[in-house]
Amino acid sequence: MVGDPNLKARTETNSTLVTPLLATKNEQLESGYGSTNSASDDLSGYRRTNTAKSRKQPHHTPIPMVDINRSKNILHGTYQCDSTERNNTKQQQLQPFNLDPINNYHRLKTANSQISIDATPFQKFIPNNKIYNNGNSKKLCSKPTNTSTEHSRKLHTPVKKDNDIVNYSDDWDSDYSDDWESEADEKPKITTAIKLPSKEPKIPDNSLNLIPSDPTAFEASFCRKRQAAIDNMSYRQAVDSWKAKGLHDVAKLINELSSGKNLIDRAWIVFYWVSQNIEYDVEAYFSGNIHHQTAADIFASRKGVCDAFGTIFETLCTAVQIECKKISGYAKGYSFKMGQKSFTRTNHAWNVLRLEGHWYLVDSTWGAGHLDSNNQNQKELNSFYFLVPPEQMIYRHLPEDSQWQLLISSISMDDFIHMPYVHPAFFEHNLDIVSPRHSNTAFFNLNHGLSEVLVRAPSDVTLMGDIKESGSGKIETSSLIQYDTDRQLWQCLFAPKRSGSHTLTIFTRREIETIKSKNTENKYSCAIEFSLHVPSDVVKIKPFPLTYGLYTQCKCQIFEPLDGALKSGSITTIHCRIPNAYCARLQLDGKWLSEDILKDGIFKRQITIPQREITMYVKFPDKKNSSSYNGLFHYSIK
């Protein structure tokens, strides 16, 4: 039920609780309610991996730092040897070790205690299942557009007709909010980095005009108020202390707490109360035993699926004089599979509410948490889904009634299905997909045996990525994420080892620490996923070099060789860009070559490939008098 369209909010008023009417026989709110269809029907034959915790942990040889002057005493993340040992041709070989997929960044040592390591290569990830710090979502608000107000349209609340049928199965947010803890004397000539010619369909950049119908809804003042409400810890402390006996009590407490405040604060308190007090009913979702619940039922059980979240959010908003409506539509959540043609029915419910004359989108279900690797509800406040800009919400929420897209030009189901599959971090870190444009499917280049994804990002943001075969774990050394300085883009290369369907995942984080920082708390968050199909006639693809954490932090780039498994005895040129580095030094089977002082960050040296391994180390200007080096990347020898 929606209040009068002209209803004006008051900051102090008696609580009036309006409970939506029970569903009629024509209203099927969720799969399983008056239907033989179940929410789990859509999951047959496919189930998205909920979390990277289920992935097999890789085997690798991490070498983050080396000191060539000191004794064998082991320090934090450092390999050291005395001068006698340095001249010995039989250097101790660095031994591989395995990471425990459950514990994050335990101190690891080799059998002979030659190395002690607290950092991992950036191509090797460990999930943490947290994106947001205290549920705070930064930089959410849209950038101002030049769209004139003449293009905005007046949005009227539609009146529900008797013959309207609301028919959707619930879809829960997939737990891909995974966070990942960090992973010759000749004058060098710059080699052009690999640039893959694309044969993908050309789609005009203006094919999707994601322009809000209300260009003034997310002005700077609104964004500041929204963020201030989210960051106000006193609101959370007060809500957490409430002992309400019914929804009337909750509404009264919300009015009291928000007295004298703006409606944004009041709406946030409603959102926060729902997120902390209503639990997603996982058992009902997977069993298909989903029934419509009244707001009183939901309060009593404190459980429900998306319809329950939408119902109780609408009820509380109405009670505290905020105009709100529950809407249904199609969501790219748990059961969504990239590559599917369409949706057979609506599968999700969320809300729209009006504040100060503007309509805003809210998803309190996805804002309350996600499913963990055991398909259990994991409560985790996600404030991204509180008052979401429509041009961001549309990537994963398509309303059944197109007017609730809140866009000047509504998009079609086909547009929605093929749009990139993005996560909140994509918007929070201001990423832009350059290629593939307007698609969630990556292109596989048969000539190079690679797939290339190009992403533009702010200067303080770094990316990482991985590739996974459908139905199996992550493929080792099959991705190389590097910064292409010439094009000012992140080049994400993926080399699947066999034919079939794959999922490419790109992670992002903001580099708030210096490149020398050993702080492992700054984690990567999942930002984008792409599907990739590799033809059955593809030849065996070679792996990439193994890169370490500093490689992406320093925005390095390997020109050649990109083959991570080199042939012993052959001659090759190691050519790469290491911005701002003072010198670089190669280690071949434990033997050190001479230092190369870098000019403009370019390293180029011809070598004979040894029998076991090649490792690149680097030193920066502030450490040029030190004997310590940081590891960048590593080649294995056939």
XYZ file of C-alpha atoms in Angstrom:
638
model
C 0.000 0.000 0.000
C 1.272 3.452 -0.870
C 0.294 6.651 0.844
C -1.209 9.649 -0.868
C 1.218 10.946 -3.537
C 1.073 14.405 -1.997
C 1.820 13.176 1.503
C 4.271 15.482 3.248
C 6.699 14.080 5.779
C 6.747 15.501 9.281
C 9.703 15.227 11.602
C 7.498 14.756 14.661
C 4.270 12.854 14.420
C 2.350 10.053 16.022
C 3.234 6.680 14.548
C 0.636 5.368 12.145
C 1.256 1.800 11.106
C -0.177 0.777 7.748
C 0.078 -2.940 7.009
C -0.134 -4.055 3.349
C -3.154 -6.168 2.519
C -2.885 -9.925 2.343
C -2.256 -11.327 -1.100
C -5.312 -12.298 -3.039
C -5.602 -15.486 -5.018
C -4.326 -13.582 -8.025
C -1.209 -12.380 -6.255
C 1.573 -14.903 -6.150
C 4.348 -13.101 -4.351
C 6.969 -15.787 -4.466
C 7.670 -19.152 -5.984
C 6.282 -21.875 -3.765
C 3.342 -19.773 -2.686
C 0.327 -21.259 -4.409
C 2.534 -22.792 -7.051
C 4.329 -26.024 -7.813
C 7.368 -24.047 -8.916
C 10.111 -23.596 -6.372
C 12.856 -21.090 -5.955
C 15.367 -23.831 -6.390
C 14.013 -24.779 -9.809
C 16.107 -22.069 -11.403
C 19.228 -23.568 -9.881
C 19.090 -26.945 -11.626
C 22.262 -27.729 -13.470
C 23.949 -24.569 -12.310
C 24.924 -23.025 -9.046
C 27.145 -19.999 -8.828
C 30.072 -20.362 -6.517
C 29.089 -18.360 -3.477
C 32.526 -17.551 -2.271
C 36.109 -17.960 -3.222
C 36.612 -19.904 -0.011
C 35.530 -22.944 -1.957
C 38.391 -22.578 -4.392
C 41.433 -24.785 -4.168
C 44.433 -22.913 -2.865
C 47.318 -22.651 -5.330
C 50.855 -23.951 -5.100
C 53.512 -21.372 -5.816
C 56.923 -19.979 -4.957
C 56.493 -16.571 -3.343
C 59.658 -14.501 -2.957
C 58.696 -11.048 -1.783
C 62.098 -9.764 -0.667
C 65.772 -10.734 -0.738
C 68.797 -9.374 1.139
C 72.102 -10.446 -0.423
C 74.441 -9.137 2.273
C 73.234 -10.516 5.577
C 73.476 -13.849 7.319
C 70.948 -16.672 7.154
C 69.033 -15.168 10.064
C 65.429 -14.997 8.998
C 63.580 -11.713 9.299
C 60.011 -10.772 8.416
C 59.547 -11.613 4.732
C 63.272 -11.492 3.893
C 65.746 -13.946 2.347
C 69.319 -13.285 3.460
C 72.792 -14.749 2.932
C 76.350 -13.799 3.857
C 79.029 -12.725 1.370
C 80.596 -16.180 1.171
C 77.311 -17.774 0.331
C 76.567 -15.035 -2.164
C 79.595 -16.077 -4.227
C 78.795 -19.738 -3.960
C 77.396 -21.125 -7.204
C 75.248 -23.592 -5.273
C 72.815 -21.137 -3.784
C 69.985 -22.511 -1.726
C 66.973 -22.976 -3.989
C 63.775 -21.337 -2.892
C 61.251 -24.025 -2.079
C 57.524 -23.925 -2.907
C 54.915 -24.077 -0.215
C 51.170 -24.440 0.011
C 48.740 -21.961 1.480
C 45.996 -23.039 3.830
C 42.782 -21.945 2.082
C 41.065 -21.247 5.404
C 43.614 -19.181 7.309
C 44.800 -15.842 5.952
C 48.469 -14.980 5.763
C 49.960 -17.349 8.296
C 53.726 -17.148 8.551
C 55.182 -19.790 6.254
C 58.686 -21.248 6.254
C 60.593 -23.681 4.108
C 61.808 -26.956 5.526
C 65.342 -25.625 5.949
C 64.147 -22.255 7.342
C 65.801 -20.370 4.509
C 62.780 -18.113 3.918
C 60.135 -16.559 6.109
C 57.247 -15.040 4.217
C 54.248 -12.980 5.314
C 53.114 -11.880 1.903
C 51.733 -13.721 -1.074
C 51.907 -13.211 -4.851
C 49.054 -11.122 -6.159
C 48.043 -13.863 -8.556
C 47.291 -15.975 -5.496
C 44.270 -14.917 -3.520
C 42.810 -15.606 -0.113
C 39.158 -14.711 0.437
C 37.900 -12.792 3.419
C 34.231 -12.250 2.567
C 34.204 -8.569 3.484
C 34.020 -5.575 1.245
C 32.787 -2.834 3.474
C 34.195 -1.356 6.604
C 31.324 -1.048 9.068
C 28.962 -1.136 6.146
C 30.153 2.214 4.879
C 29.858 2.754 1.155
C 32.072 5.529 -0.194
C 31.767 7.481 -3.425
C 28.400 6.048 -4.265
C 26.690 9.119 -5.591
C 26.527 9.766 -9.280
C 28.646 12.307 -11.041
C 26.676 15.383 -12.124
C 25.348 15.125 -15.649
C 24.627 17.792 -18.192
C 21.159 16.458 -18.765
C 18.716 19.346 -18.627
C 15.655 19.251 -16.418
C 13.455 19.344 -19.499
C 14.328 15.727 -20.110
C 13.264 14.629 -16.663
C 9.879 13.071 -16.385
C 7.349 13.319 -13.646
C 7.008 9.943 -11.997
C 3.620 9.056 -10.607
C 3.051 6.205 -8.242
C 1.098 3.601 -10.214
C -2.124 2.358 -8.675
C -2.277 -1.393 -8.339
C -5.116 -2.902 -10.304
C -7.165 -5.856 -9.204
C -5.910 -8.025 -12.022
C -2.232 -7.279 -11.433
C -0.270 -10.430 -10.774
C 2.940 -10.281 -8.781
C 4.756 -13.504 -9.544
C 8.380 -13.905 -8.624
C 10.699 -16.359 -6.995
C 13.212 -14.889 -4.643
C 16.824 -14.325 -5.614
C 19.478 -13.688 -3.016
C 22.657 -11.739 -3.581
C 25.435 -14.076 -4.658
C 28.380 -14.026 -2.330
C 30.864 -12.671 -4.757
C 31.560 -9.838 -2.407
C 34.783 -11.776 -1.962
C 37.661 -9.723 -0.675
C 41.099 -10.883 -1.520
C 44.229 -10.247 0.497
C 47.137 -9.284 -1.244
C 48.954 -10.909 -4.023
C 72.417 -6.712 -21.647
C 74.438 -3.521 -21.447
C 72.804 -2.230 -24.613
C 70.563 0.793 -24.369
C 67.059 -0.586 -23.930
C 64.500 -0.177 -26.677
C 60.848 -0.173 -25.732
C 58.876 -3.036 -27.198
C 55.225 -2.417 -27.878
C 53.049 -4.301 -25.418
C 50.711 -6.971 -26.698
C 47.516 -5.500 -28.107
C 44.943 -8.008 -29.151
C 42.839 -7.201 -32.226
C 39.201 -7.612 -31.324
C 36.665 -9.422 -33.475
C 33.817 -8.873 -31.064
C 30.699 -7.113 -32.368
C 30.993 -3.366 -32.557
C 28.482 -1.797 -30.200
C 28.065 1.990 -30.262
C 29.095 3.673 -27.035
C 25.695 5.358 -26.891
C 23.769 2.099 -27.249
C 22.920 2.291 -23.542
C 21.937 5.728 -22.303
C 21.960 5.229 -18.571
C 20.887 8.769 -17.746
C 18.745 9.355 -14.644
C 15.304 10.769 -15.278
C 15.816 13.041 -12.270
C 19.194 14.778 -12.733
C 18.998 16.596 -9.393
C 18.279 13.610 -7.155
C 21.938 12.999 -6.298
C 23.280 16.484 -5.872
C 26.336 16.974 -3.675
C 24.331 18.117 -0.663
C 22.201 14.967 -0.796
C 25.287 12.745 -1.071
C 26.825 14.391 1.983
C 23.647 13.883 4.004
C 23.395 10.256 2.915
C 26.980 9.501 3.882
C 26.643 11.368 7.185
C 23.641 9.232 8.103
C 25.504 6.026 7.238
C 28.568 7.099 9.230
C 26.565 8.159 12.293
C 27.489 5.452 14.817
C 25.081 6.836 17.409
C 22.187 5.711 15.218
C 23.517 2.171 15.128
C 24.172 2.056 18.844
C 20.668 3.282 19.612
C 18.975 0.811 17.227
C 21.062 -2.066 18.581
C 19.830 -1.292 22.093
C 16.110 -1.289 21.249
C 13.836 -3.936 22.804
C 10.686 -3.351 20.760
C 7.701 -5.622 21.346
C 6.022 -4.846 18.053
C 6.216 -2.776 14.897
C 4.366 0.075 16.552
C 7.194 0.279 19.090
C 9.798 0.230 16.324
C 8.072 3.039 14.437
C 7.803 5.112 17.622
C 11.498 4.617 18.402
C 12.484 5.569 14.852
C 10.464 8.772 15.068
C 12.029 9.630 18.403
C 15.581 8.944 17.238
C 15.119 10.940 14.016
C 13.250 13.838 15.607
C 14.603 17.089 14.201
C 16.613 15.214 11.558
C 16.094 15.064 7.816
C 14.223 12.276 6.058
C 17.448 10.743 4.801
C 18.469 9.985 8.391
C 15.044 8.537 9.109
C 15.152 6.313 6.042
C 18.634 5.096 7.004
C 17.450 4.156 10.493
C 14.667 2.079 8.922
C 17.184 0.433 6.582
C 19.598 -0.280 9.427
C 16.883 -1.723 11.696
C 15.723 -4.102 8.953
C 19.283 -5.201 8.162
C 20.004 -5.998 11.800
C 16.712 -7.543 12.830
C 15.425 -9.555 9.863
C 17.300 -12.662 8.799
C 17.149 -14.126 5.323
C 15.239 -17.437 5.376
C 17.709 -19.683 3.586
C 15.752 -22.850 4.351
C 12.593 -21.462 2.757
C 14.535 -20.283 -0.273
C 16.182 -23.600 -1.068
C 13.155 -25.724 -0.195
C 10.781 -23.552 -2.201
C 8.457 -23.430 0.826
C 7.863 -19.693 0.506
C 4.644 -18.104 1.704
C 3.448 -14.540 1.852
C 3.928 -12.940 5.253
C 2.307 -9.895 6.765
C 4.530 -7.311 8.432
C 3.388 -8.624 11.837
C 4.334 -12.170 10.802
C 7.749 -11.009 9.704
C 8.357 -9.143 12.966
C 7.323 -12.184 14.988
C 9.494 -14.670 13.101
C 12.309 -12.237 12.264
C 12.808 -14.251 9.063
C 11.804 -13.981 5.448
C 12.918 -13.794 1.847
C 13.032 -10.707 -0.364
C 9.285 -10.168 -0.302
C 9.382 -10.076 3.493
C 12.211 -7.537 3.491
C 10.345 -5.362 1.000
C 7.108 -5.644 2.978
C 8.507 -4.709 6.366
C 10.629 -1.910 4.894
C 7.558 -0.436 3.221
C 5.479 -0.826 6.384
C 8.006 0.956 8.623
C 8.611 3.749 6.103
C 4.874 4.383 5.839
C 4.575 4.397 9.637
C 7.218 7.123 9.962
C 5.753 9.271 7.180
C 8.075 8.267 4.323
C 6.349 7.446 1.057
C 7.505 4.011 -0.001
C 6.495 1.241 -2.380
C 7.539 -2.372 -2.831
C 8.295 -3.318 -6.438
C 9.120 -6.603 -8.147
C 11.398 -7.419 -11.021
C 14.410 -9.357 -12.237
C 17.690 -9.523 -10.323
C 21.107 -10.922 -11.147
C 21.617 -12.696 -7.872
C 22.345 -16.205 -6.668
C 20.570 -18.083 -9.448
C 21.638 -15.843 -12.332
C 23.930 -17.407 -14.907
C 25.869 -15.286 -17.373
C 24.902 -16.411 -20.834
C 21.268 -17.148 -20.029
C 18.827 -15.803 -22.604
C 16.211 -14.325 -20.323
C 14.258 -14.756 -17.090
C 11.249 -17.053 -16.973
C 9.628 -14.963 -14.236
C 10.337 -12.148 -11.838
C 12.610 -13.283 -9.043
C 13.191 -10.417 -6.631
C 11.548 -7.565 -4.730
C 12.961 -4.268 -3.515
C 11.693 -0.768 -2.702
C 11.402 2.754 -4.009
C 10.859 5.674 -1.655
C 10.376 9.383 -2.070
C 12.490 11.866 -0.157
C 12.159 15.603 -0.619
C 10.319 15.138 -3.905
C 12.791 12.649 -5.429
C 12.434 8.883 -5.896
C 15.220 6.580 -4.693
C 15.949 2.855 -4.909
C 16.640 0.601 -1.915
C 17.327 -3.127 -1.599
C 17.258 -4.010 2.089
C 17.575 -7.730 1.306
C 20.957 -7.412 -0.355
C 21.884 -4.718 2.139
C 21.534 -7.182 5.021
C 24.079 -9.787 3.928
C 24.770 -12.707 1.613
C 25.136 -16.471 1.499
C 28.426 -18.004 2.613
C 30.239 -20.985 1.086
C 27.949 -23.364 2.984
C 24.792 -21.670 1.657
C 24.146 -20.182 5.066
C 23.043 -16.616 5.692
C 25.958 -14.332 6.468
C 24.724 -11.094 7.977
C 26.835 -8.192 6.782
C 25.645 -4.627 6.446
C 26.068 -3.358 2.900
C 25.109 0.302 2.710
C 25.648 0.418 -1.061
C 22.022 -0.709 -1.456
C 20.668 2.270 0.478
C 19.533 5.009 -1.943
C 21.318 3.669 -5.027
C 21.717 5.834 -8.144
C 19.468 4.330 -10.854
C 22.253 4.142 -13.435
C 24.093 1.839 -10.997
C 21.139 -0.162 -9.720
C 20.094 -1.090 -13.262
C 23.125 -3.329 -13.772
C 21.615 -5.986 -11.510
C 17.989 -4.904 -10.900
C 15.416 -4.645 -13.702
C 11.954 -3.584 -12.441
C 8.950 -5.263 -13.995
C 7.426 -1.798 -14.404
C 9.964 0.090 -16.519
C 9.136 3.472 -14.988
C 10.909 2.345 -11.806
C 14.199 2.128 -13.684
C 14.214 5.894 -13.047
C 16.076 6.407 -16.332
C 15.238 8.772 -19.195
C 15.429 5.891 -21.666
C 14.457 2.563 -20.185
C 16.497 -0.475 -21.173
C 15.144 -3.763 -22.497
C 15.404 -7.247 -21.045
C 17.991 -8.095 -23.710
C 20.086 -5.065 -22.696
C 19.824 -6.083 -19.054
C 20.851 -9.700 -19.682
C 23.977 -8.683 -21.603
C 25.136 -5.812 -19.400
C 28.426 -6.377 -17.545
C 28.048 -8.318 -14.302
C 29.397 -5.828 -11.788
C 29.546 -5.540 -8.000
C 29.423 -2.503 -5.691
C 33.223 -2.112 -5.716
C 33.006 -1.368 -9.443
C 31.136 1.865 -8.703
C 32.888 2.694 -5.445
C 36.254 2.655 -7.200
C 35.003 4.472 -10.308
C 35.979 1.783 -12.799
C 35.138 1.940 -16.493
C 35.089 -1.100 -18.788
C 36.732 -0.173 -22.086
C 36.538 -3.660 -23.610
C 34.310 -5.619 -23.926
C 31.890 -2.705 -24.016
C 28.322 -3.223 -22.752
C 28.766 -6.989 -22.457
C 29.331 -9.630 -19.798
C 31.032 -11.947 -22.300
C 34.765 -11.680 -22.971
C 36.213 -12.359 -26.418
C 38.750 -15.171 -26.933
C 41.454 -14.403 -29.490
C 42.386 -17.635 -31.272
C 45.584 -16.223 -32.780
C 47.077 -15.301 -29.412
C 45.281 -17.888 -27.296
C 44.261 -15.125 -24.902
C 41.316 -13.092 -23.734
C 41.887 -9.417 -23.033
C 39.783 -7.167 -20.813
C 40.643 -3.459 -20.662
C 39.618 -1.372 -17.664
C 40.154 2.298 -16.904
C 40.629 3.179 -13.230
C 41.699 6.162 -11.100
C 45.425 6.469 -10.428
C 45.141 5.238 -6.828
C 43.274 2.037 -7.749
C 44.913 -1.288 -8.643
C 43.387 -4.432 -10.106
C 43.890 -8.175 -9.865
C 42.142 -11.068 -11.552
C 41.691 -14.789 -11.899
C 40.108 -17.324 -14.221
C 38.071 -20.344 -13.230
C 36.754 -23.234 -15.251
C 33.023 -23.789 -14.866
C 32.543 -26.494 -12.268
C 36.129 -26.420 -11.009
C 38.585 -24.261 -9.117
C 40.803 -21.387 -10.108
C 43.387 -22.075 -12.829
C 46.936 -21.298 -11.732
C 49.179 -18.831 -13.612
C 46.483 -18.279 -16.221
C 45.968 -14.564 -15.678
C 48.257 -11.565 -15.939
C 47.013 -8.187 -14.756
C 49.289 -5.289 -15.646
C 49.132 -1.569 -16.283
C 49.616 -0.410 -19.853
C 51.212 3.006 -19.428
C 50.974 3.861 -23.117
C 47.212 3.376 -23.198
C 46.653 4.423 -19.565
C 44.593 1.274 -19.030
C 44.705 -1.892 -16.990
C 45.335 -4.813 -19.316
C 43.786 -7.985 -17.906
C 44.998 -11.037 -19.833
C 43.535 -14.510 -19.332
C 44.877 -17.759 -20.814
C 42.563 -20.717 -20.121
C 44.299 -24.085 -20.243
C 41.521 -25.929 -22.042
C 38.333 -25.430 -24.007
C 34.896 -24.908 -22.511
C 33.197 -22.304 -20.325
C 35.154 -20.125 -17.929
C 34.513 -17.240 -15.556
C 36.893 -14.273 -15.478
C 36.915 -12.207 -12.295
C 38.516 -8.817 -11.753
C 39.186 -7.482 -8.255
C 39.983 -3.961 -7.163
C 41.318 -2.013 -4.227
C 42.364 1.527 -3.486
C 46.053 1.874 -2.683
C 45.921 3.813 0.553
C 49.307 2.491 1.635
C 52.730 3.118 0.103
C 54.155 0.496 -2.209
C 56.522 -0.636 0.552
C 53.749 -1.190 3.070
C 53.370 -4.654 4.538
C 49.893 -3.946 5.821
C 47.680 -6.815 4.655
C 44.432 -5.260 5.845
C 43.813 -3.383 2.609
C 41.924 -6.091 0.755
C 40.772 -6.629 -2.790
C 37.057 -6.682 -3.555
C 35.338 -8.386 -6.450
C 34.351 -5.783 -9.045
C 33.523 -7.447 -12.384
C 32.808 -10.915 -13.745
C 32.817 -12.038 -17.382
C 31.945 -15.310 -19.038
C 34.383 -16.739 -21.573
C 33.884 -19.603 -24.009
C 36.990 -21.275 -25.436
C 36.469 -23.260 -28.680
C 37.131 -26.996 -28.604
C 39.822 -26.788 -31.289
C 42.060 -24.434 -29.309
C 45.665 -25.581 -28.945
C 47.358 -25.951 -25.574
C 47.854 -22.527 -24.046
C 51.011 -21.502 -22.212
C 50.874 -20.081 -18.671
C 51.856 -16.551 -17.674
C 54.732 -15.630 -15.359
C 53.871 -15.626 -11.662
C 53.639 -12.058 -10.331
C 54.057 -10.828 -6.763
C 52.254 -8.120 -4.838
C 54.572 -5.287 -5.753
C 54.041 -5.940 -9.453
C 50.558 -4.441 -9.538
C 51.210 -1.893 -6.800
C 54.028 -0.418 -8.903
C 51.963 -0.721 -12.115
C 54.592 -2.849 -13.835
C 54.301 -4.322 -17.303
C 56.010 -7.308 -18.940
C 56.676 -6.855 -22.652
C 58.432 -10.182 -23.168
C 58.372 -13.070 -22.657
C 54.755 -13.573 -21.640
C 55.257 -17.331 -21.590
C 55.585 -18.331 -17.931
C 57.175 -21.724 -18.690
C 60.412 -21.167 -20.594
C 62.626 -23.794 -22.256
C 65.979 -24.455 -20.582
C 69.050 -23.617 -22.682
C 67.299 -21.265 -25.081
C 68.116 -17.575 -25.345
C 65.484 -14.982 -24.499
C 65.199 -11.297 -23.649
C 63.594 -10.216 -20.390
C 61.964 -6.886 -21.161
C 59.640 -5.035 -18.788
C 58.652 -1.667 -17.395
C 59.094 -0.999 -13.639
C 58.015 2.598 -12.989
C 60.093 4.627 -10.494
C 62.551 1.781 -9.815
C 66.263 2.508 -9.244
C 67.627 -0.844 -10.397
C 66.584 -4.409 -11.180
C 68.407 -7.707 -10.762
C 67.795 -11.204 -12.053
C 68.390 -14.422 -10.167
C 68.857 -17.569 -12.270
C 68.658 -20.854 -10.367
C 69.774 -19.004 -7.227
C 72.689 -17.252 -8.948
C 72.678 -13.464 -9.014
C 73.386 -11.490 -12.170
C 74.741 -7.963 -11.975
C 72.460 -5.039 -11.203
C 70.870 -3.116 -14.040
C 70.432 0.596 -13.297
C 67.136 1.543 -14.926
C 66.429 4.527 -17.131
C 62.795 5.589 -17.371
C 61.877 2.393 -15.573
C 62.775 0.126 -18.526
C 64.628 -3.166 -18.029
C 65.909 -5.166 -20.992
C 68.475 -7.958 -20.857
C 69.250 -11.027 -22.924
C 69.941 -14.235 -20.995
C 70.354 -17.966 -21.470
C 67.490 -19.701 -19.718
C 68.699 -21.805 -16.763
C 67.428 -25.215 -15.670
C 64.925 -24.371 -12.910
C 63.746 -20.778 -12.434
C 64.174 -17.086 -13.123
C 63.177 -14.414 -10.623
C 63.142 -10.650 -11.107
C 64.012 -8.437 -8.140
C 63.861 -4.657 -7.874
C 65.184 -1.844 -5.694
C 63.685 1.640 -5.355
C 65.581 4.961 -4.951
C 64.969 5.213 -1.195
C 66.673 1.817 -0.808
C 69.444 2.160 -3.389
C 72.181 1.854 -0.744
C 70.494 -1.160 0.790
C 71.270 -4.785 -0.014
C 67.589 -5.722 0.033
C 65.518 -6.386 -3.082
C 61.804 -6.864 -3.608
C 60.504 -9.701 -5.788
C 58.398 -8.773 -8.848
C 57.791 -11.870 -10.969
C 58.949 -15.426 -11.508
C 59.358 -17.836 -14.447
C 59.330 -21.617 -14.190
C 61.566 -23.608 -16.533
C 60.385 -26.632 -18.478
